[in-house]
Amino acid sequence: MFKSFQRQIVLWFLSLSLLVYLTCSCVGALFIYTNKTHSMDEELRIVASQIGHAIDVSGKNPTFRDWLRVVETEPARSIITMQLFDLNGHLLEHYGPDGIPRLIKQLNEVTENGQQMRVRQGQLLHDNKPVGYLQLQLPTKTRTEAITEFILTMAAMSPFVILGFAQIGKTVSNIAVKPIEQLVATLQRFVADAGHELNTPASIIQARAQSLERKLNKQGNLFEEDLQIISSSAERMGYIVKDLMLLAELDSKTKQTTESITEIKSVVESLTAEFSERFEAKDVLLKTELLEVARIKTNEETLRGILSNLLENALKYTHPGGIVAVGCVNNAISGEVRLIVKDTGIGIPPECLPHIFERFYRVDKSRDRSSGGSGLGLSIVKALVETLSGKVLVDSSPGKGSQFTVILPALKN
Ligand SMILES: Nc1ncnc2c1ncn2[C@@H]1O[C@H](COP(=O)(O)OP(=O)(O)OP(=O)(O)O)[C@@H](O)[C@H]1O
Ligand SMILES: [Mg+2]
């Protein structure tokens, strides 16, 4: 129970952490993009302001005064394309790499012929009259490289980050689960101890009530009914206490069992023989259907616990004249054995089906109390089946009957 709870906490923690990691990576990439774009714009702005003295605007068209001065102005920025255009947008001169040879007025960034350029362009004036345009282009390659490098680094780090987060998640879940585990262990101990303590007085009351009943019977008993009630109540109390103690043991996995190999068919036959008298007394036909030989890894006591609870229910919830059939199917291919208890009893309403394995749950509380059911039988069946790594399925329709199927891993014959 706690292991799967812990696993869930770790998974949640891991998913959340990865989401945060992914978000941080995206924010980081966006930050690099904005930062680099800003510095590229800044660089273009500085170059544009510095290059002014190298442009001669006195003629009809603007022209670089001489290459040497342009080179002197910007010797280190040889990756910037510098272009001069006339007023009609015809390229007059350019310095640096080829770039995109046209005047780009509207956009800051252009992709053409496989190259992406950050662009800055401004009008050149002479005596306040426009004479042409200066356009600067800077490749965005460095920005793309920086972002790619960042993403690759984050991706390369991700396995370590996942492992790290998983480890932290495990530690956190251990810390989170510890107090709950302690609390549940205390509760389980309490139920086991309380059960142990109640067991003795319940047995004493029962024994004394029975002995009193016998003694008074001899003298003509006026209190027979009262005594029977005391006796049966004590008996029922004893059953509840034993069931609770068994559940507490199964919960805390402290139940000592000697693992052995059990043959299902013989257990079914011996249990049905034990139950036959009670079934006859109620006029319910108990029969065995297909009974295949199957061996499972468990002790006989566990298997008897499962089957006897299912038979008890079938007997209790089937009217006289009804039929209860027990079967065992060994599926060699799937490696599963199916133990089936099927009755033609009162059935279970669909809305109650999800609850019948809960402790103390009874469909019809008033009726079951009078017939002695405390609602623990099926929770014991489920807990026992789970110790064998199996599962219980139920199929039922009110008024028609129920079928309980216990699926257990079978041993090869
Ligand atoms: N074969 C069945 N047919 C109809 N209803 C059933 C059947 N088996 C179980 N139920 C319903 O499921 C409820 C839970 O069953 P469970 O065996 O846990 O408790 P119980 O039989 O009432 O009491 P206990 O087994 O502790 O004496 C029952 O009260 C009953 O309403
Ligand atoms: Mg029962």
Tab-separated table of C-alpha atoms and ligand atoms in Angstrom:
chain	number	residue	atom	x	y	z
A	1	MET	CA	0.000	0.000	0.000
A	2	PHE	CA	2.697	2.457	1.052
A	3	LYS	CA	5.017	1.424	-1.744
A	4	SER	CA	2.458	2.356	-4.427
A	5	PHE	CA	1.650	5.585	-2.532
A	6	GLN	CA	5.362	6.414	-2.447
A	7	ARG	CA	5.694	5.555	-6.131
A	8	GLN	CA	2.848	7.967	-6.894
A	9	ILE	CA	4.501	10.764	-4.895
A	10	VAL	CA	7.813	10.176	-6.722
A	11	LEU	CA	6.059	10.173	-10.108
A	12	TRP	CA	4.177	13.371	-9.323
A	13	PHE	CA	7.309	15.028	-8.010
A	14	LEU	CA	9.276	13.920	-11.048
A	15	SER	CA	6.606	15.108	-13.504
A	16	LEU	CA	6.317	18.478	-11.776
A	17	SER	CA	10.088	18.897	-11.591
A	18	LEU	CA	10.470	18.027	-15.279
A	19	LEU	CA	7.754	20.508	-16.136
A	20	VAL	CA	9.646	23.167	-14.170
A	21	TYR	CA	12.918	22.116	-15.866
A	22	LEU	CA	11.278	22.321	-19.287
A	23	THR	CA	9.753	25.713	-18.477
A	24	CYS	CA	13.125	26.976	-17.212
A	25	SER	CA	14.773	25.738	-20.427
A	26	CYS	CA	12.189	27.576	-22.559
A	27	VAL	CA	12.506	30.740	-20.453
A	28	GLY	CA	16.320	30.444	-20.666
A	29	ALA	CA	16.207	30.084	-24.466
A	30	LEU	CA	13.826	33.052	-24.692
A	31	PHE	CA	16.118	35.094	-22.458
A	32	ILE	CA	19.139	34.298	-24.651
A	33	TYR	CA	17.114	35.173	-27.756
A	34	THR	CA	15.998	38.539	-26.365
A	35	ASN	CA	19.404	39.339	-24.945
A	36	LYS	CA	21.288	38.487	-28.122
A	37	THR	CA	18.764	40.328	-30.289
A	38	HIS	CA	19.128	43.380	-28.085
A	39	SER	CA	22.930	43.308	-28.281
A	40	MET	CA	22.793	42.852	-32.083
A	41	ASP	CA	20.511	45.897	-32.377
A	42	GLU	CA	22.816	47.809	-30.076
A	43	GLU	CA	25.830	46.861	-32.199
A	44	LEU	CA	24.060	47.948	-35.394
A	45	ARG	CA	23.065	51.208	-33.733
A	46	ILE	CA	26.653	51.949	-32.671
A	47	VAL	CA	28.082	51.081	-36.102
A	48	ALA	CA	25.443	53.226	-37.819
A	49	SER	CA	26.292	56.208	-35.643
A	50	GLN	CA	30.039	55.744	-36.090
A	51	ILE	CA	30.057	55.176	-39.818
A	52	GLY	CA	28.500	58.549	-40.680
A	53	HIS	CA	31.835	60.300	-41.222
A	54	ALA	CA	32.832	57.746	-43.866
A	55	ILE	CA	29.829	58.611	-46.092
A	56	ASP	CA	29.920	61.453	-48.552
A	57	VAL	CA	26.403	62.838	-49.063
A	58	SER	CA	27.376	65.956	-50.975
A	59	GLY	CA	27.020	64.420	-54.444
A	60	LYS	CA	23.918	63.264	-56.306
A	61	ASN	CA	24.146	59.853	-54.664
A	62	PRO	CA	25.717	58.995	-51.327
A	63	THR	CA	29.048	57.220	-51.475
A	64	PHE	CA	31.615	55.831	-49.078
A	65	ARG	CA	34.397	58.362	-48.983
A	66	ASP	CA	36.994	55.658	-49.495
A	67	TRP	CA	37.277	51.999	-48.572
A	68	LEU	CA	40.179	52.617	-46.307
A	69	ARG	CA	38.192	54.943	-44.064
A	70	VAL	CA	35.340	52.488	-43.900
A	71	VAL	CA	37.744	49.725	-42.977
A	72	GLU	CA	39.412	51.979	-40.413
A	73	THR	CA	36.054	52.817	-38.935
A	74	GLU	CA	34.939	49.244	-38.532
A	75	PRO	CA	37.944	46.933	-38.767
A	76	ALA	CA	36.601	44.450	-36.188
A	77	ARG	CA	33.061	44.279	-37.456
A	78	SER	CA	33.737	42.610	-40.744
A	79	ILE	CA	30.657	40.399	-40.398
A	80	ILE	CA	28.405	43.445	-40.780
A	81	THR	CA	27.219	44.182	-44.303
A	82	MET	CA	27.131	47.937	-44.998
A	83	GLN	CA	25.132	49.082	-48.007
A	84	LEU	CA	24.353	52.407	-49.586
A	85	PHE	CA	21.159	52.788	-51.649
A	86	ASP	CA	19.835	55.670	-53.725
A	87	LEU	CA	16.351	57.043	-53.099
A	88	ASN	CA	14.857	54.515	-55.537
A	89	GLY	CA	16.322	51.638	-53.561
A	90	HIS	CA	19.102	50.783	-56.010
A	91	LEU	CA	22.212	49.386	-54.372
A	92	LEU	CA	25.089	51.804	-54.967
A	93	GLU	CA	27.947	50.382	-52.896
A	94	HIS	CA	28.482	47.785	-50.230
A	95	TYR	CA	31.181	46.906	-47.782
A	96	GLY	CA	31.687	43.592	-45.929
A	97	PRO	CA	29.946	40.275	-46.662
A	98	ASP	CA	27.391	40.175	-49.486
A	99	GLY	CA	24.276	40.103	-47.333
A	100	ILE	CA	20.818	40.603	-48.869
A	101	PRO	CA	21.242	43.086	-51.738
A	102	ARG	CA	17.992	45.044	-51.439
A	103	LEU	CA	16.572	47.817	-49.334
A	104	ILE	CA	14.509	46.380	-46.479
A	105	LYS	CA	12.295	49.086	-45.070
A	106	GLN	CA	9.621	47.477	-42.921
A	107	LEU	CA	11.349	44.595	-41.124
A	108	ASN	CA	14.040	44.251	-38.471
A	109	GLU	CA	14.844	40.721	-39.454
A	110	VAL	CA	14.830	39.006	-42.839
A	111	THR	CA	15.533	35.498	-44.047
A	112	GLU	CA	16.524	35.151	-47.651
A	113	ASN	CA	18.650	32.671	-49.634
A	114	GLY	CA	19.267	30.680	-46.491
A	115	GLN	CA	20.664	33.595	-44.500
A	116	GLN	CA	18.909	35.292	-41.621
A	117	MET	CA	19.863	38.942	-41.054
A	118	ARG	CA	19.142	41.517	-38.415
A	119	VAL	CA	18.655	44.768	-40.346
A	120	ARG	CA	19.008	48.448	-39.500
A	121	GLN	CA	18.368	51.049	-42.110
A	122	GLY	CA	18.207	54.855	-42.066
A	123	GLN	CA	17.808	57.751	-44.443
A	124	LEU	CA	20.831	59.881	-45.402
A	125	LEU	CA	20.238	63.650	-45.542
A	126	HIS	CA	22.108	66.477	-47.202
A	127	ASP	CA	20.909	69.970	-46.304
A	128	ASN	CA	17.878	68.335	-44.799
A	129	LYS	CA	17.044	66.677	-48.088
A	130	PRO	CA	17.035	62.889	-48.411
A	131	VAL	CA	19.762	61.654	-50.718
A	132	GLY	CA	19.741	57.884	-50.088
A	133	TYR	CA	19.835	55.131	-47.484
A	134	LEU	CA	22.434	53.458	-45.328
A	135	GLN	CA	21.554	49.835	-44.509
A	136	LEU	CA	23.427	47.566	-42.097
A	137	GLN	CA	22.890	43.796	-41.884
A	138	LEU	CA	24.157	41.478	-39.172
A	139	PRO	CA	23.788	37.673	-39.461
A	140	THR	CA	21.796	36.116	-36.588
A	141	LYS	CA	24.066	33.035	-36.666
A	142	THR	CA	25.697	33.791	-33.303
A	143	ARG	CA	22.276	34.075	-31.652
A	144	THR	CA	21.126	30.753	-33.182
A	145	GLU	CA	24.377	29.116	-32.094
A	146	ALA	CA	24.008	30.412	-28.536
A	147	ILE	CA	20.426	29.104	-28.288
A	148	THR	CA	21.345	25.721	-29.820
A	149	GLU	CA	24.257	25.403	-27.424
A	150	PHE	CA	22.002	26.220	-24.484
A	151	ILE	CA	19.326	23.699	-25.554
A	152	LEU	CA	21.931	20.981	-26.142
A	153	THR	CA	23.461	21.628	-22.722
A	154	MET	CA	20.041	21.419	-21.068
A	155	ALA	CA	19.259	18.209	-22.996
A	156	ALA	CA	22.620	16.671	-22.091
A	157	MET	CA	22.025	17.514	-18.454
A	158	SER	CA	18.476	16.134	-18.441
A	159	PRO	CA	19.324	12.466	-17.586
A	160	PHE	CA	21.288	13.660	-14.532
A	161	VAL	CA	18.515	16.085	-13.651
A	162	ILE	CA	15.893	13.294	-13.930
A	163	LEU	CA	17.996	11.006	-11.747
A	164	GLY	CA	18.567	13.810	-9.268
A	165	PHE	CA	14.891	14.716	-9.104
A	166	ALA	CA	13.908	11.041	-8.786
A	167	GLN	CA	16.307	10.697	-5.866
A	168	ILE	CA	14.978	13.857	-4.211
A	169	GLY	CA	11.392	12.643	-4.878
A	170	LYS	CA	12.217	9.340	-3.219
A	171	THR	CA	13.690	11.054	-0.181
A	172	VAL	CA	10.738	13.460	0.024
A	173	SER	CA	8.221	10.613	-0.301
A	174	ASN	CA	10.056	8.650	2.396
A	175	ILE	CA	9.825	11.634	4.712
A	176	ALA	CA	6.152	12.223	3.797
A	177	VAL	CA	5.090	8.610	4.210
A	178	LYS	CA	6.991	7.877	7.422
A	179	PRO	CA	4.497	9.497	9.850
A	180	ILE	CA	1.535	7.920	8.034
A	181	GLU	CA	3.265	4.556	8.078
A	182	GLN	CA	3.889	4.900	11.794
A	183	LEU	CA	0.274	5.914	12.376
A	184	VAL	CA	-1.084	2.979	10.405
A	185	ALA	CA	1.320	0.596	12.157
A	186	THR	CA	0.090	1.944	15.499
A	187	LEU	CA	-3.516	1.449	14.389
A	188	GLN	CA	-2.800	-2.068	13.178
A	189	ARG	CA	-1.088	-2.864	16.464
A	190	PHE	CA	-4.037	-1.381	18.314
A	191	VAL	CA	-6.548	-3.537	16.402
A	192	ALA	CA	-4.403	-6.616	16.924
A	193	ASP	CA	-3.930	-5.890	20.637
A	194	ALA	CA	-7.595	-4.946	21.147
A	195	GLY	CA	-8.620	-8.098	19.309
A	196	HIS	CA	-6.317	-10.162	21.447
A	197	GLU	CA	-7.669	-8.602	24.624
A	198	LEU	CA	-11.314	-8.969	23.552
A	199	ASN	CA	-10.878	-12.509	22.413
A	200	THR	CA	-10.415	-13.939	25.899
A	201	PRO	CA	-13.467	-12.330	27.580
A	202	ALA	CA	-15.614	-13.134	24.518
A	203	SER	CA	-14.641	-16.803	24.744
A	204	ILE	CA	-15.245	-16.839	28.502
A	205	ILE	CA	-18.706	-15.259	28.129
A	206	GLN	CA	-19.563	-17.760	25.441
A	207	ALA	CA	-18.324	-20.757	27.420
A	208	ARG	CA	-20.046	-19.634	30.627
A	209	ALA	CA	-23.319	-18.869	28.834
A	210	GLN	CA	-23.271	-22.320	27.272
A	211	SER	CA	-22.509	-24.033	30.547
A	212	LEU	CA	-25.234	-22.017	32.316
A	213	GLU	CA	-27.622	-22.954	29.550
A	214	ARG	CA	-26.835	-26.639	30.015
A	215	LYS	CA	-27.214	-26.448	33.794
A	216	LEU	CA	-30.507	-24.551	33.616
A	217	ASN	CA	-31.830	-26.854	30.922
A	218	LYS	CA	-31.718	-29.688	33.400
A	219	GLN	CA	-33.903	-27.747	35.829
A	220	GLY	CA	-36.448	-26.525	33.262
A	221	ASN	CA	-35.053	-23.307	31.901
A	222	LEU	CA	-37.056	-20.077	31.997
A	223	PHE	CA	-34.252	-17.962	30.554
A	224	GLU	CA	-33.405	-20.161	27.607
A	225	GLU	CA	-33.945	-17.472	24.959
A	226	ASP	CA	-31.902	-14.864	26.854
A	227	LEU	CA	-29.094	-17.312	27.290
A	228	GLN	CA	-29.144	-18.265	23.643
A	229	ILE	CA	-28.881	-14.608	22.687
A	230	ILE	CA	-25.953	-14.082	25.060
A	231	SER	CA	-24.292	-17.185	23.740
A	232	SER	CA	-24.755	-16.359	20.033
A	233	SER	CA	-23.741	-12.722	20.554
A	234	ALA	CA	-20.576	-13.794	22.310
A	235	GLU	CA	-19.931	-16.280	19.528
A	236	ARG	CA	-20.402	-13.571	16.903
A	237	MET	CA	-18.186	-11.205	18.866
A	238	GLY	CA	-15.541	-13.908	18.878
A	239	TYR	CA	-15.764	-14.246	15.082
A	240	ILE	CA	-15.485	-10.477	14.552
A	241	VAL	CA	-12.485	-10.277	16.845
A	242	LYS	CA	-10.784	-13.173	15.049
A	243	ASP	CA	-11.537	-11.645	11.647
A	244	LEU	CA	-10.168	-8.272	12.757
A	245	MET	CA	-7.026	-9.860	14.119
A	246	LEU	CA	-6.532	-11.771	10.876
A	247	LEU	CA	-6.997	-8.576	8.841
A	248	ALA	CA	-4.562	-6.679	11.072
A	249	GLU	CA	-2.038	-9.468	10.565
A	250	LEU	CA	-2.544	-9.474	6.804
A	251	ASP	CA	-2.297	-5.672	6.671
A	252	SER	CA	0.951	-5.541	8.557
A	253	LYS	CA	2.186	-8.571	6.624
A	254	THR	CA	3.177	-10.187	9.904
A	255	LYS	CA	1.079	-13.256	9.328
A	256	GLN	CA	3.340	-16.281	9.571
A	257	THR	CA	2.558	-18.760	6.828
A	258	THR	CA	4.414	-21.833	5.844
A	259	GLU	CA	4.619	-21.697	2.075
A	260	SER	CA	3.863	-25.012	0.463
A	261	ILE	CA	2.222	-26.336	-2.643
A	262	THR	CA	-1.495	-26.889	-2.398
A	263	GLU	CA	-3.702	-28.843	-4.737
A	264	ILE	CA	-6.940	-26.907	-5.164
A	265	LYS	CA	-9.206	-29.772	-6.193
A	266	SER	CA	-8.726	-31.721	-2.958
A	267	VAL	CA	-9.260	-28.595	-0.820
A	268	VAL	CA	-12.496	-27.838	-2.695
A	269	GLU	CA	-13.706	-31.389	-2.229
A	270	SER	CA	-12.946	-31.521	1.472
A	271	LEU	CA	-14.479	-28.068	2.149
A	272	THR	CA	-17.656	-28.780	0.191
A	273	ALA	CA	-17.995	-32.016	2.170
A	274	GLU	CA	-17.688	-30.000	5.406
A	275	PHE	CA	-20.320	-27.500	4.259
A	276	SER	CA	-22.729	-30.062	2.782
A	277	GLU	CA	-24.707	-30.619	6.000
A	278	ARG	CA	-25.422	-26.912	6.437
A	279	PHE	CA	-26.408	-26.534	2.779
A	280	GLU	CA	-28.757	-29.523	3.069
A	281	ALA	CA	-30.276	-28.084	6.217
A	282	LYS	CA	-31.153	-24.908	4.311
A	283	ASP	CA	-32.262	-26.884	1.252
A	284	VAL	CA	-29.639	-25.279	-0.997
A	285	LEU	CA	-27.972	-27.622	-3.480
A	286	LEU	CA	-24.185	-27.472	-3.240
A	287	LYS	CA	-22.477	-29.030	-6.236
A	288	THR	CA	-19.062	-29.045	-7.841
A	289	GLU	CA	-18.805	-28.324	-11.531
A	290	LEU	CA	-15.702	-28.644	-13.656
A	291	LEU	CA	-12.948	-29.368	-11.126
A	292	GLU	CA	-9.590	-29.374	-12.854
A	293	VAL	CA	-6.428	-30.332	-11.044
A	294	ALA	CA	-4.376	-27.238	-10.259
A	295	ARG	CA	-1.534	-26.533	-7.896
A	296	ILE	CA	-0.772	-23.188	-6.349
A	297	LYS	CA	1.949	-21.930	-4.055
A	298	THR	CA	0.219	-21.401	-0.739
A	299	ASN	CA	-0.629	-23.170	2.442
A	300	GLU	CA	-3.955	-24.960	2.722
A	301	GLU	CA	-5.168	-22.635	5.481
A	302	THR	CA	-5.085	-19.592	3.178
A	303	LEU	CA	-6.990	-21.372	0.429
A	304	ARG	CA	-9.558	-22.681	2.912
A	305	GLY	CA	-9.945	-19.127	4.284
A	306	ILE	CA	-10.758	-17.810	0.806
A	307	LEU	CA	-13.129	-20.570	-0.200
A	308	SER	CA	-14.938	-20.918	3.123
A	309	ASN	CA	-15.794	-17.206	3.196
A	310	LEU	CA	-17.181	-17.415	-0.353
A	311	LEU	CA	-19.175	-20.547	0.529
A	312	GLU	CA	-20.475	-18.909	3.729
A	313	ASN	CA	-21.768	-16.003	1.639
A	314	ALA	CA	-23.252	-18.248	-1.032
A	315	LEU	CA	-25.101	-20.179	1.664
A	316	LYS	CA	-26.169	-17.062	3.547
A	317	TYR	CA	-27.431	-15.145	0.502
A	318	THR	CA	-29.158	-17.976	-1.393
A	319	HIS	CA	-32.770	-18.827	-0.654
A	320	PRO	CA	-33.893	-22.439	-0.025
A	321	GLY	CA	-34.266	-24.273	-3.321
A	322	GLY	CA	-31.289	-22.410	-4.801
A	323	ILE	CA	-28.062	-23.819	-6.204
A	324	VAL	CA	-24.424	-23.095	-5.402
A	325	ALA	CA	-21.752	-24.429	-7.759
A	326	VAL	CA	-18.004	-24.507	-7.148
A	327	GLY	CA	-15.570	-24.931	-10.012
A	328	CYS	CA	-11.862	-24.791	-10.723
A	329	VAL	CA	-10.428	-24.057	-14.162
A	330	ASN	CA	-6.721	-24.386	-14.815
A	331	ASN	CA	-5.545	-22.378	-17.794
A	332	ALA	CA	-2.129	-23.727	-18.733
A	333	ILE	CA	-1.594	-21.066	-21.409
A	334	SER	CA	-2.123	-18.016	-19.213
A	335	GLY	CA	-0.704	-19.785	-16.150
A	336	GLU	CA	-3.799	-18.881	-14.149
A	337	VAL	CA	-6.173	-20.924	-12.120
A	338	ARG	CA	-9.746	-19.702	-11.644
A	339	LEU	CA	-11.654	-20.743	-8.583
A	340	ILE	CA	-15.343	-20.027	-9.118
A	341	VAL	CA	-18.205	-19.898	-6.618
A	342	LYS	CA	-21.509	-19.288	-8.309
A	343	ASP	CA	-24.923	-19.009	-6.678
A	344	THR	CA	-28.535	-18.426	-7.660
A	345	GLY	CA	-29.012	-16.187	-4.626
A	346	ILE	CA	-30.308	-12.685	-4.018
A	347	GLY	CA	-27.516	-10.993	-6.021
A	348	ILE	CA	-25.891	-7.632	-5.359
A	349	PRO	CA	-27.130	-4.279	-6.754
A	350	PRO	CA	-24.603	-2.775	-9.228
A	351	GLU	CA	-24.127	0.380	-7.127
A	352	CYS	CA	-23.035	-1.769	-4.154
A	353	LEU	CA	-20.520	-3.868	-6.078
A	354	PRO	CA	-17.592	-1.413	-5.739
A	355	HIS	CA	-17.991	-1.488	-1.941
A	356	ILE	CA	-18.492	-5.126	-1.045
A	357	PHE	CA	-14.777	-5.697	-0.369
A	358	GLU	CA	-14.668	-2.802	2.104
A	359	ARG	CA	-14.488	-3.625	5.777
A	360	PHE	CA	-17.849	-3.810	7.611
A	361	TYR	CA	-19.751	-3.105	4.377
A	362	ARG	CA	-23.066	-4.919	4.060
A	363	VAL	CA	-25.629	-4.382	1.349
A	364	ASP	CA	-28.601	-4.801	3.603
A	365	LYS	CA	-27.457	-3.926	7.072
A	366	SER	CA	-30.599	-4.799	8.980
A	367	ARG	CA	-30.950	-8.260	7.411
A	368	ASP	CA	-27.324	-9.117	7.758
A	369	ARG	CA	-27.143	-8.130	11.375
A	370	SER	CA	-29.924	-10.580	12.199
A	371	SER	CA	-28.199	-13.317	10.220
A	372	GLY	CA	-24.868	-12.566	11.894
A	373	GLY	CA	-22.882	-11.033	9.007
A	374	SER	CA	-20.447	-8.343	10.045
A	375	GLY	CA	-19.161	-7.372	6.585
A	376	LEU	CA	-15.601	-8.612	7.039
A	377	GLY	CA	-15.685	-11.864	5.060
A	378	LEU	CA	-14.986	-10.450	1.613
A	379	SER	CA	-12.295	-8.060	2.855
A	380	ILE	CA	-10.543	-11.121	4.295
A	381	VAL	CA	-10.970	-12.929	0.958
A	382	LYS	CA	-9.440	-9.964	-0.886
A	383	ALA	CA	-6.537	-9.624	1.577
A	384	LEU	CA	-5.798	-13.368	1.435
A	385	VAL	CA	-5.976	-13.442	-2.361
A	386	GLU	CA	-3.593	-10.478	-2.544
A	387	THR	CA	-1.036	-12.312	-0.417
A	388	LEU	CA	-1.026	-14.878	-3.233
A	389	SER	CA	-0.614	-12.165	-5.910
A	390	GLY	CA	-4.079	-12.909	-7.242
A	391	LYS	CA	-7.323	-11.013	-7.659
A	392	VAL	CA	-11.064	-11.487	-7.043
A	393	LEU	CA	-13.700	-10.605	-9.605
A	394	VAL	CA	-17.414	-10.440	-8.994
A	395	ASP	CA	-20.304	-10.612	-11.371
A	396	SER	CA	-23.778	-10.282	-9.940
A	397	SER	CA	-27.317	-9.351	-10.813
A	398	PRO	CA	-30.009	-8.776	-8.203
A	399	GLY	CA	-32.582	-11.558	-8.031
A	400	LYS	CA	-30.525	-13.859	-10.259
A	401	GLY	CA	-27.350	-14.617	-8.374
A	402	SER	CA	-23.648	-13.897	-8.059
A	403	GLN	CA	-20.397	-15.317	-9.284
A	404	PHE	CA	-17.133	-14.790	-7.441
A	405	THR	CA	-13.990	-15.678	-9.400
A	406	VAL	CA	-10.640	-15.901	-7.670
A	407	ILE	CA	-7.734	-15.767	-10.113
A	408	LEU	CA	-4.444	-17.128	-8.815
A	409	PRO	CA	-1.078	-17.804	-10.426
A	410	ALA	CA	-0.887	-21.552	-11.042
A	411	LEU	CA	2.145	-23.782	-10.797
A	412	LYS	CA	2.965	-25.968	-13.755
A	413	ASN	CA	1.662	-29.505	-13.350
B	1	LIG	N1	-22.939	-14.397	-2.695
B	1	LIG	C1	-23.516	-13.246	-2.363
B	1	LIG	N2	-24.765	-12.941	-2.745
B	1	LIG	C2	-25.332	-11.768	-2.420
B	1	LIG	N3	-24.725	-10.821	-1.687
B	1	LIG	C3	-23.493	-11.064	-1.255
B	1	LIG	C4	-22.804	-12.269	-1.572
B	1	LIG	N4	-21.576	-12.216	-1.025
B	1	LIG	C5	-21.496	-11.028	-0.392
B	1	LIG	N5	-22.633	-10.336	-0.529
B	1	LIG	C6	-22.912	-8.987	-0.019
B	1	LIG	O1	-21.676	-8.374	0.292
B	1	LIG	C7	-21.637	-7.977	1.661
B	1	LIG	C8	-20.232	-8.148	2.183
B	1	LIG	O2	-19.933	-9.535	2.278
B	1	LIG	P1	-18.995	-10.039	3.443
B	1	LIG	O3	-18.754	-11.472	3.272
B	1	LIG	O4	-17.807	-9.130	3.476
B	1	LIG	O5	-19.814	-9.712	4.763
B	1	LIG	P2	-20.954	-10.539	5.472
B	1	LIG	O6	-21.195	-11.821	4.780
B	1	LIG	O7	-22.101	-9.610	5.618
B	1	LIG	O8	-20.335	-10.755	6.903
B	1	LIG	P3	-19.194	-11.785	7.366
B	1	LIG	O9	-18.682	-12.464	6.141
B	1	LIG	O10	-18.172	-10.909	7.997
B	1	LIG	O11	-19.837	-12.692	8.308
B	1	LIG	C9	-22.661	-8.852	2.346
B	1	LIG	O12	-23.172	-8.223	3.488
B	1	LIG	C10	-23.708	-9.034	1.275
B	1	LIG	O13	-24.597	-7.937	1.299
B	2	MG	MG	-19.525	-13.088	4.422
